[in-house]
PDB file of N, CA, C and O in Angstrom:
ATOM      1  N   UNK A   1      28.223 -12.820  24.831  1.00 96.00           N
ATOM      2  CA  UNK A   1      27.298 -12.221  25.754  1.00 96.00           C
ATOM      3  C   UNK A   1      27.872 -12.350  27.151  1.00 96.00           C
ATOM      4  O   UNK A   1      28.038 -13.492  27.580  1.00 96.00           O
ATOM      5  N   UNK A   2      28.216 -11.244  27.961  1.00 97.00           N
ATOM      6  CA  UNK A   2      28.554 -11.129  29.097  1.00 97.00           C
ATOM      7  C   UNK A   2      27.663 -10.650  30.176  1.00 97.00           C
ATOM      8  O   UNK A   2      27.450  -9.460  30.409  1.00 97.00           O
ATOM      9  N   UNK A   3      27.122 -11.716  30.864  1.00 97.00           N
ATOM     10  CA  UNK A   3      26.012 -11.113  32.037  1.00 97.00           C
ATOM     11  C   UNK A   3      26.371 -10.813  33.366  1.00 97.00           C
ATOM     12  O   UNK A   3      26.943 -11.713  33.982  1.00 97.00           O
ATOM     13  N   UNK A   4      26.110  -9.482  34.086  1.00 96.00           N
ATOM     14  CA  UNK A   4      26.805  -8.739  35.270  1.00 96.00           C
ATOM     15  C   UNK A   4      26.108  -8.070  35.691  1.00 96.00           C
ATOM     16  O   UNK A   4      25.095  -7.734  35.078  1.00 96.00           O
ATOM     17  N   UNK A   5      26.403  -7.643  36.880  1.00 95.00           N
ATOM     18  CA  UNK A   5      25.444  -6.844  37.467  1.00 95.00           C
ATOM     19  C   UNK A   5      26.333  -5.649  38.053  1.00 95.00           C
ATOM     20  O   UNK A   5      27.548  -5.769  38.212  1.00 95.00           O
ATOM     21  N   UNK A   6      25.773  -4.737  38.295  1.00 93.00           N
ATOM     22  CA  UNK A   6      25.720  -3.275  38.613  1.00 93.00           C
ATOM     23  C   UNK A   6      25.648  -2.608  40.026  1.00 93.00           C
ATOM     24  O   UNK A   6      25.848  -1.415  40.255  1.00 93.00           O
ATOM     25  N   UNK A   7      25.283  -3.718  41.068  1.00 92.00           N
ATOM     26  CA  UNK A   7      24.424  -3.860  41.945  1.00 92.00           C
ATOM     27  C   UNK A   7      25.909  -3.923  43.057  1.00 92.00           C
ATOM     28  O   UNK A   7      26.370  -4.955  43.542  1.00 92.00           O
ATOM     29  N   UNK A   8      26.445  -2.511  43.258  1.00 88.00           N
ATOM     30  CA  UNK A   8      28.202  -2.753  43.928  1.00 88.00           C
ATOM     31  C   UNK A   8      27.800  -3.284  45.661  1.00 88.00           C
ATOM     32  O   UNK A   8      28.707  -3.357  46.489  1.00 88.00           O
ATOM     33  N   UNK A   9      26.567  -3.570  45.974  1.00 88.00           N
ATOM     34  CA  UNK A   9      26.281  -3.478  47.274  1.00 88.00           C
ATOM     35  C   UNK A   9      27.387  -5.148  47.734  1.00 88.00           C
ATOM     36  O   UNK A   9      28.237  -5.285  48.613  1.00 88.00           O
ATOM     37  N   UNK A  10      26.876  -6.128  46.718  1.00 86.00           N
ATOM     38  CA  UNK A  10      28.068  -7.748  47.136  1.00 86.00           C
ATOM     39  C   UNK A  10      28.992  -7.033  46.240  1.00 86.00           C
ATOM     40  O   UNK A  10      28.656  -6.790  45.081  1.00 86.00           O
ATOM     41  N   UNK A  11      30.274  -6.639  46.768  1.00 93.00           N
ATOM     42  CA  UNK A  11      31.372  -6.127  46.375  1.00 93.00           C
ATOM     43  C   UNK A  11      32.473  -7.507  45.755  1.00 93.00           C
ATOM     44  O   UNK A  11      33.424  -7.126  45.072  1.00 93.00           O
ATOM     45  N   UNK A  12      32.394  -8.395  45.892  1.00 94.00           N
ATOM     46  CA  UNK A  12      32.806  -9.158  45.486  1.00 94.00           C
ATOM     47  C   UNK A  12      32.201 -10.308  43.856  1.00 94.00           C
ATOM     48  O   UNK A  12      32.732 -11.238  43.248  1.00 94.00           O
ATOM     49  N   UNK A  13      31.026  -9.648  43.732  1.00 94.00           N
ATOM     50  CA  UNK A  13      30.506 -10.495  42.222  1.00 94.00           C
ATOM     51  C   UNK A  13      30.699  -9.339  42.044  1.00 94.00           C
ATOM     52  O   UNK A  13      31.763  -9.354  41.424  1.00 94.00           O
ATOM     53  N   UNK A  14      30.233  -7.691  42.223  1.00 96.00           N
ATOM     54  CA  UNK A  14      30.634  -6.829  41.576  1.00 96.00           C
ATOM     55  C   UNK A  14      32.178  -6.487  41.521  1.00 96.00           C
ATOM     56  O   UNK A  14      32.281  -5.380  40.994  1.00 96.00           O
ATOM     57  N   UNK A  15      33.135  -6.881  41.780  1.00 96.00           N
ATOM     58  CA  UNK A  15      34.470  -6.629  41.282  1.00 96.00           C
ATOM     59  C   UNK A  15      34.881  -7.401  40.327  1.00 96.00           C
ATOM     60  O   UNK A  15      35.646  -7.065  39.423  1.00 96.00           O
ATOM     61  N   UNK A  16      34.209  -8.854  40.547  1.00 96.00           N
ATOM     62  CA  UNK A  16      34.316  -9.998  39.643  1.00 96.00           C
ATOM     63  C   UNK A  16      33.855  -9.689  37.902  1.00 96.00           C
ATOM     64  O   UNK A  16      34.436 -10.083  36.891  1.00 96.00           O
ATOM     65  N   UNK A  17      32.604  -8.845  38.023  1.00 96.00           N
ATOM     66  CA  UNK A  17      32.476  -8.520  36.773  1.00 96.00           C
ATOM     67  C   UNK A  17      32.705  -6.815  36.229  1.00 96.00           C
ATOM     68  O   UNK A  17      32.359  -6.171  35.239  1.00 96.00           O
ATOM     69  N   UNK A  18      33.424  -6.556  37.383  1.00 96.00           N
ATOM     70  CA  UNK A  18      34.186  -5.385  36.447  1.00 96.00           C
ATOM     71  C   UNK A  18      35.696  -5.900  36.078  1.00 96.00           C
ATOM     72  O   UNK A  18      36.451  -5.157  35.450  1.00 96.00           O
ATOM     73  N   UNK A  19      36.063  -7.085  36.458  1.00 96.00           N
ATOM     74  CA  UNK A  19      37.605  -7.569  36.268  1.00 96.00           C
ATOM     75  C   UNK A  19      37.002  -8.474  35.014  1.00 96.00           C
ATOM     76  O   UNK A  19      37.722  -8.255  34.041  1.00 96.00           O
ATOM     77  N   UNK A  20      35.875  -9.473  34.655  1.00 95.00           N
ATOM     78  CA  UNK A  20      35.909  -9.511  33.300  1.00 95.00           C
ATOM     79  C   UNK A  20      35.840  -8.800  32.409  1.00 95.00           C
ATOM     80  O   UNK A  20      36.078  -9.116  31.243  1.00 95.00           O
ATOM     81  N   UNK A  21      35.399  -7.390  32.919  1.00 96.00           N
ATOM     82  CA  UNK A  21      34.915  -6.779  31.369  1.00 96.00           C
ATOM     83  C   UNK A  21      36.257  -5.915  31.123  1.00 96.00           C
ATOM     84  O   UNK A  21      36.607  -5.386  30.067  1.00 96.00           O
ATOM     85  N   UNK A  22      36.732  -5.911  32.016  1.00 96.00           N
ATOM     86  CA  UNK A  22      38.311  -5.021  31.656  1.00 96.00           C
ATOM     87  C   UNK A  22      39.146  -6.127  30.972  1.00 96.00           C
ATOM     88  O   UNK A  22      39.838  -5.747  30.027  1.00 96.00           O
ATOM     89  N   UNK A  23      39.186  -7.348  31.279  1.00 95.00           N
ATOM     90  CA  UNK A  23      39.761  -8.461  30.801  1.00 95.00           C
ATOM     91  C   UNK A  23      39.512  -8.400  29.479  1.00 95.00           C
ATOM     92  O   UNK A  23      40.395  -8.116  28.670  1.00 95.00           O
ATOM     93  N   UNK A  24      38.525  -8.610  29.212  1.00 96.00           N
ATOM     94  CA  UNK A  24      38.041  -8.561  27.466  1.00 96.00           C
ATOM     95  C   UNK A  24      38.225  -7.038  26.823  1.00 96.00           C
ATOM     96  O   UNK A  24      38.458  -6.970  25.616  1.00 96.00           O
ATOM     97  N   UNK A  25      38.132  -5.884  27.559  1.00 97.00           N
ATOM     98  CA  UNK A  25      38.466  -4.946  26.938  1.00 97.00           C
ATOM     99  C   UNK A  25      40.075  -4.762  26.924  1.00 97.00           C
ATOM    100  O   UNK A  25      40.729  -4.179  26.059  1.00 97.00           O
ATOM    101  N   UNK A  26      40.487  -5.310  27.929  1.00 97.00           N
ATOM    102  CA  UNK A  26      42.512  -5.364  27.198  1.00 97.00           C
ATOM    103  C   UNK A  26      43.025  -6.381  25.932  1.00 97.00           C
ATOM    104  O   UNK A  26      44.028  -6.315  25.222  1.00 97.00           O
ATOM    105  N   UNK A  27      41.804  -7.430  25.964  1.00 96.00           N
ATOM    106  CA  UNK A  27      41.926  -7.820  24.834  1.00 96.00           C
ATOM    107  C   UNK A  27      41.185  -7.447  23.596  1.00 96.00           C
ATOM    108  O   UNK A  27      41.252  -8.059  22.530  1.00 96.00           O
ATOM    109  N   UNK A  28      40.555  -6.507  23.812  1.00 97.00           N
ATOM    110  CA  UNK A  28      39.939  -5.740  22.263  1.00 97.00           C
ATOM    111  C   UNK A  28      38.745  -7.394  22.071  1.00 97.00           C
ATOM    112  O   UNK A  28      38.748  -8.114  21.073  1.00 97.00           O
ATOM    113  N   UNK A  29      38.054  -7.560  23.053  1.00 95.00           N
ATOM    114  CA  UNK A  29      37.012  -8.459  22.375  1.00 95.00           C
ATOM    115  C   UNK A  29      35.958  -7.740  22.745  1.00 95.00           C
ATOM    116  O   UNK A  29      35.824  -7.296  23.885  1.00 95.00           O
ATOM    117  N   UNK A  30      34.679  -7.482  21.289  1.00 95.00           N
ATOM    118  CA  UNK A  30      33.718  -7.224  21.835  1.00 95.00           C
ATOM    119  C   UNK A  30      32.829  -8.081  22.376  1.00 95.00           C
ATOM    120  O   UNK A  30      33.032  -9.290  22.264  1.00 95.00           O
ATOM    121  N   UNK A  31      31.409  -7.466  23.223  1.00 96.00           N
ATOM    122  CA  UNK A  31      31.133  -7.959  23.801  1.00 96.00           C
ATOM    123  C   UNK A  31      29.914  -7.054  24.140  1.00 96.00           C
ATOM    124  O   UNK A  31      29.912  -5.859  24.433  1.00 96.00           O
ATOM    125  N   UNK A  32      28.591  -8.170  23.992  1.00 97.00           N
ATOM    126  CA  UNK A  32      27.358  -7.511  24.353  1.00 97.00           C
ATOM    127  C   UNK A  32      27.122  -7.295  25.527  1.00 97.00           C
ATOM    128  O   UNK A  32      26.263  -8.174  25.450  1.00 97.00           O
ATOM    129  N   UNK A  33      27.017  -6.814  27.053  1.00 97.00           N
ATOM    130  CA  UNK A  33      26.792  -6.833  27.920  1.00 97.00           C
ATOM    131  C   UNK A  33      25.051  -6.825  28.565  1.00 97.00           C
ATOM    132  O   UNK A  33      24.084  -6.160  28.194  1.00 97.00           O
ATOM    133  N   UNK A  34      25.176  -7.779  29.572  1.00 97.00           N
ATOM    134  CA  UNK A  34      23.520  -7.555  30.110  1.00 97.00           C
ATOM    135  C   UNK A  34      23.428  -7.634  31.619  1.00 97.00           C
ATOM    136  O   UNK A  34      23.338  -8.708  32.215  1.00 97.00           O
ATOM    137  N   UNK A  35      23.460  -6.216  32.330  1.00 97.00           N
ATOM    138  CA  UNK A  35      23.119  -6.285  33.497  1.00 97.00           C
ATOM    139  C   UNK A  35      21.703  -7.250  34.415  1.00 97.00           C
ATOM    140  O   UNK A  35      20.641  -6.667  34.632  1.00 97.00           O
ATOM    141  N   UNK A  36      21.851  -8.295  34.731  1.00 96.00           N
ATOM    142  CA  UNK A  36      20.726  -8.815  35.390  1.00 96.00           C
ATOM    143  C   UNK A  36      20.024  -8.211  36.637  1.00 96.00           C
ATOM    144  O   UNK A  36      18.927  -8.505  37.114  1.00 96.00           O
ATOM    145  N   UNK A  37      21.010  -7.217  37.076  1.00 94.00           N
ATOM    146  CA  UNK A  37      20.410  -6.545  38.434  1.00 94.00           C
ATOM    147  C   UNK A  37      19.291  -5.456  37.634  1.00 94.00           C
ATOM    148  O   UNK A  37      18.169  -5.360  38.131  1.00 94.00           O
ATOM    149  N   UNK A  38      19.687  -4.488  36.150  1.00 92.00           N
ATOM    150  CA  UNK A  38      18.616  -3.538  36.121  1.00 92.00           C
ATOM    151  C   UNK A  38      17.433  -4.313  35.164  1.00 92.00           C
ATOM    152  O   UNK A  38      16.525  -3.577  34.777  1.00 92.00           O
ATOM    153  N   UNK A  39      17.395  -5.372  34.862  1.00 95.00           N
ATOM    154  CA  UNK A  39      16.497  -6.085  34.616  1.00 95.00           C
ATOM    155  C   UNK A  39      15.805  -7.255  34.197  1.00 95.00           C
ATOM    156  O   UNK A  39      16.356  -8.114  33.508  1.00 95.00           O
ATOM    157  N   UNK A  40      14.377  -7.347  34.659  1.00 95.00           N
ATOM    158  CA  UNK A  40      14.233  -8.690  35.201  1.00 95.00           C
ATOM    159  C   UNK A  40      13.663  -9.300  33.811  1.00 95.00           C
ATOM    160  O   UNK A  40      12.941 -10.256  34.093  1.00 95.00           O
ATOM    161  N   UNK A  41      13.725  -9.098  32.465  1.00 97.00           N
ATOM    162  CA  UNK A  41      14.078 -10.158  31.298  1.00 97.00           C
ATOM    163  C   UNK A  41      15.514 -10.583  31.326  1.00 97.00           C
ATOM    164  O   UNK A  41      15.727 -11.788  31.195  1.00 97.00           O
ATOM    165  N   UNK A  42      16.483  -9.809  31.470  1.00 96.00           N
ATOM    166  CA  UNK A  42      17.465 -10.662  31.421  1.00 96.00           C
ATOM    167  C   UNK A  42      17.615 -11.915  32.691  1.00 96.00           C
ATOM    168  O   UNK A  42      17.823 -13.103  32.448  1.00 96.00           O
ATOM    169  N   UNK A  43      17.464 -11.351  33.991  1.00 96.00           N
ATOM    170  CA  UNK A  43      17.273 -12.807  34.734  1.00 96.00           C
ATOM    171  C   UNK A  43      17.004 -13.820  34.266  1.00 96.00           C
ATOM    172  O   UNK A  43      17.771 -14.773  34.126  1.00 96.00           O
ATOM    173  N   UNK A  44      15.408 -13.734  33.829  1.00 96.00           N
ATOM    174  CA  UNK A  44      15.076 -14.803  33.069  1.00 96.00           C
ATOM    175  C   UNK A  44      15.779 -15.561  32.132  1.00 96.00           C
ATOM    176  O   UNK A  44      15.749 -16.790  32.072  1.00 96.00           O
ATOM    177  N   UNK A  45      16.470 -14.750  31.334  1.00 96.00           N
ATOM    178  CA  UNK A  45      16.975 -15.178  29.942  1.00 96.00           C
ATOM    179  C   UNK A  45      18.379 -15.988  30.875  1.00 96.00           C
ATOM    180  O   UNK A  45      18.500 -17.210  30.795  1.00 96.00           O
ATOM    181  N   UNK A  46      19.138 -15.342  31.530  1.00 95.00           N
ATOM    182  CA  UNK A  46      20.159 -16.634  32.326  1.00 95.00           C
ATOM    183  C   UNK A  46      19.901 -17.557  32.801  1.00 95.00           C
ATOM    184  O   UNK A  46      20.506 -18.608  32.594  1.00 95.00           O
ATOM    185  N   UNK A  47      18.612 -17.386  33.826  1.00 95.00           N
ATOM    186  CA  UNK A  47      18.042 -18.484  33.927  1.00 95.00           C
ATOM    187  C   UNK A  47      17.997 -19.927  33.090  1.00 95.00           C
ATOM    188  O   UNK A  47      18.353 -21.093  33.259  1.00 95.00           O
ATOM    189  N   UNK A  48      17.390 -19.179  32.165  1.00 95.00           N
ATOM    190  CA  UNK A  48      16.652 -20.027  31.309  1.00 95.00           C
ATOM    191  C   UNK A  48      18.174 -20.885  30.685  1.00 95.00           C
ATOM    192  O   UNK A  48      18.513 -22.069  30.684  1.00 95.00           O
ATOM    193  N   UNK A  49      18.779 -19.696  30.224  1.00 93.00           N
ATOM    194  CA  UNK A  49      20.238 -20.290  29.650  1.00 93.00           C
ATOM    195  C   UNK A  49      20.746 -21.408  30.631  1.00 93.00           C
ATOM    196  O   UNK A  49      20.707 -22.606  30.350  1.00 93.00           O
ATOM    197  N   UNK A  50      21.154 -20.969  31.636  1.00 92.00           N
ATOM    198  CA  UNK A  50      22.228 -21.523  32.923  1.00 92.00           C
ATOM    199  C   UNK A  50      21.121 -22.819  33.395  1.00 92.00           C
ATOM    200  O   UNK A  50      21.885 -23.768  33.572  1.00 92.00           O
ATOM    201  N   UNK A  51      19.781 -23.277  33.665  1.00 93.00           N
ATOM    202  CA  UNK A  51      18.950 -24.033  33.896  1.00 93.00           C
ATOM    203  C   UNK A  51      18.813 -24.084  34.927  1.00 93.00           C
ATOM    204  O   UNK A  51      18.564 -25.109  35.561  1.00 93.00           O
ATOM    205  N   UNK A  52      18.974 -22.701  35.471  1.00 92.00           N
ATOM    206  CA  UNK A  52      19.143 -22.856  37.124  1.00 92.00           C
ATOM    207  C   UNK A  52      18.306 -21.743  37.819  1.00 92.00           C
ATOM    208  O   UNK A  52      18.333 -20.664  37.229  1.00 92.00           O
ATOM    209  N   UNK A  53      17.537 -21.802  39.010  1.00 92.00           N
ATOM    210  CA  UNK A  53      16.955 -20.572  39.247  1.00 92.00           C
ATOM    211  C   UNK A  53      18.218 -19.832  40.297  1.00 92.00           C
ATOM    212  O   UNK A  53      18.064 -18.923  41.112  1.00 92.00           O
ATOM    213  N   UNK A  54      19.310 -20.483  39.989  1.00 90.00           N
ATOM    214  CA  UNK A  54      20.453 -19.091  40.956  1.00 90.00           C
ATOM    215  C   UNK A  54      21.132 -18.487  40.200  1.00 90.00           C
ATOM    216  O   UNK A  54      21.960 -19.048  39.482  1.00 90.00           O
ATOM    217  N   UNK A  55      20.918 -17.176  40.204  1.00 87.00           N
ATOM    218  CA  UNK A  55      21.757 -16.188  39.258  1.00 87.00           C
ATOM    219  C   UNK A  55      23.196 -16.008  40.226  1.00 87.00           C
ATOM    220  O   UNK A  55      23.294 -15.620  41.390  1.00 87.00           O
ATOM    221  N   UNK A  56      24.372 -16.501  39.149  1.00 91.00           N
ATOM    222  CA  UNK A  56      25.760 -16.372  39.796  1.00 91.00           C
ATOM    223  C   UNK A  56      26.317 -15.626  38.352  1.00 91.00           C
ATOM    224  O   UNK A  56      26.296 -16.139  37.234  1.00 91.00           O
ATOM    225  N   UNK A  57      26.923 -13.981  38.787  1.00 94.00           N
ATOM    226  CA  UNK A  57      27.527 -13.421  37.413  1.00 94.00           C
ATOM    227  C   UNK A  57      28.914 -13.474  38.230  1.00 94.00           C
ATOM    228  O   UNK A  57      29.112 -13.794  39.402  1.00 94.00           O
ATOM    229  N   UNK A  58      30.065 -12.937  36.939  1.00 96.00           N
ATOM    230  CA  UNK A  58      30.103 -12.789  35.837  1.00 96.00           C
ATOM    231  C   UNK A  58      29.744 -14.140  35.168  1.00 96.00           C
ATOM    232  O   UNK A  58      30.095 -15.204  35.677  1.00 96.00           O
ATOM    233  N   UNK A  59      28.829 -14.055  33.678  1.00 96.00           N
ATOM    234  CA  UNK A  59      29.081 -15.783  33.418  1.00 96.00           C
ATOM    235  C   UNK A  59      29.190 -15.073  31.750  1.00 96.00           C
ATOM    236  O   UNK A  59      28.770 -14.008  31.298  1.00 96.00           O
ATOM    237  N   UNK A  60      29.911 -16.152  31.165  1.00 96.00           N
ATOM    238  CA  UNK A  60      30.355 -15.545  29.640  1.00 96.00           C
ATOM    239  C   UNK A  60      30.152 -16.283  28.876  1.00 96.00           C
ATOM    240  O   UNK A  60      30.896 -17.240  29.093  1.00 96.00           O
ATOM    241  N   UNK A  61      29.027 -16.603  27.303  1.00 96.00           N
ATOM    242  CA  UNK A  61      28.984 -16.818  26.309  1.00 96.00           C
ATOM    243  C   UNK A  61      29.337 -16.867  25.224  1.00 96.00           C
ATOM    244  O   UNK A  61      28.528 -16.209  24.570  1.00 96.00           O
ATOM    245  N   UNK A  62      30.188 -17.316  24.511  1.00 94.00           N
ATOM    246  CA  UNK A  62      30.819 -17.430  22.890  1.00 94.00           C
ATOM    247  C   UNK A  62      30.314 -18.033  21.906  1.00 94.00           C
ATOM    248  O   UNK A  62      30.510 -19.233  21.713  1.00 94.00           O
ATOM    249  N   UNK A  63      29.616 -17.315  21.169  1.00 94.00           N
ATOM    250  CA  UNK A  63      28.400 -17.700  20.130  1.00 94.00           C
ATOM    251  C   UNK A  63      27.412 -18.446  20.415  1.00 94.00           C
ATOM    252  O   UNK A  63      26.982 -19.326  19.670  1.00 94.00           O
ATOM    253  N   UNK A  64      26.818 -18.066  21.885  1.00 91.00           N
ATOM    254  CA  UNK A  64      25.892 -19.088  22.621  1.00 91.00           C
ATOM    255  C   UNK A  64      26.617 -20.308  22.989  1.00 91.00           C
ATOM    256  O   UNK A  64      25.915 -21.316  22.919  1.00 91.00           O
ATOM    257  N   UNK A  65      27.959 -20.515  23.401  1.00 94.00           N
ATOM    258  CA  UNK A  65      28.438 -21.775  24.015  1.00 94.00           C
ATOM    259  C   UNK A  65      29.485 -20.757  25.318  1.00 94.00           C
ATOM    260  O   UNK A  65      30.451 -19.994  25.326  1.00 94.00           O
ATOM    261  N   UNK A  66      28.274 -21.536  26.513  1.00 94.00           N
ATOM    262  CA  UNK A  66      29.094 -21.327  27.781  1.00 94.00           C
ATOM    263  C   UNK A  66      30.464 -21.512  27.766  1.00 94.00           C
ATOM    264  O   UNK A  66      31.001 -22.530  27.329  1.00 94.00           O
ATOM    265  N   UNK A  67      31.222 -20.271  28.370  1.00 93.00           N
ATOM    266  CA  UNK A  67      32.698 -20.194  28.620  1.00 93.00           C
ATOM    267  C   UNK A  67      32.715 -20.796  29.992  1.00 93.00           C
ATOM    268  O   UNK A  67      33.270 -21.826  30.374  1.00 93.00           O
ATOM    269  N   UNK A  68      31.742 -19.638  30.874  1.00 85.00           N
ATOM    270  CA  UNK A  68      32.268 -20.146  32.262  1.00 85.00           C
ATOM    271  C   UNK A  68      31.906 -18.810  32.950  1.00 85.00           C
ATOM    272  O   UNK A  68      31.262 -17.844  32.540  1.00 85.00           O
ATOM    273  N   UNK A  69      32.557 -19.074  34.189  1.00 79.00           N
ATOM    274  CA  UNK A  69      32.270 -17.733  35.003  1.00 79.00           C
ATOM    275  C   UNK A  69      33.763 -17.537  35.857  1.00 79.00           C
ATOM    276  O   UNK A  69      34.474 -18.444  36.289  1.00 79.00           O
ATOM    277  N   UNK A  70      34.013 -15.942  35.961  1.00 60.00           N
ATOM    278  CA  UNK A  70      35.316 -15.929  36.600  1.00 60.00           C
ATOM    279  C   UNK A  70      35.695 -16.079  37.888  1.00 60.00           C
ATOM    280  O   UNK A  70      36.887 -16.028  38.191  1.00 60.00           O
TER     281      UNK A  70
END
């Protein structure tokens, strides 16, 4: 699960998560994607994941075990 946002206005988390998802697509990994900017269940759901009320994307999941963020 890869959570990102859409939202090109901070040009810098938005480059960040168009450079992961090209990353994983040069490596042929799929990958569910969930924009948190177009909506506000997924916030929550990072939230809830990350235990934090600050949403910081790109952040990346592998079978529900945090990778990290780029």
């Amino acid at each position: 699960m890869l959570y990102t946002t859409s939202m090109g206005v901070v040009r810098t988390t938005y480059a960040k998560c168009q450079a992961m998802k090209q990353i994983l697509r040069t490596l042929m990994v799929k990958f569910d994607e969930r924009d948190v900017f177009m909506c506000f269940n997924h916030q929550k759901e990072i939230r809830e994941r990350m235990q934090s009320d600050d949403i910081d994307v790109p952040q990346l999941f592998v079978d529900g075990h945090y990778i990290g963020v780029s």
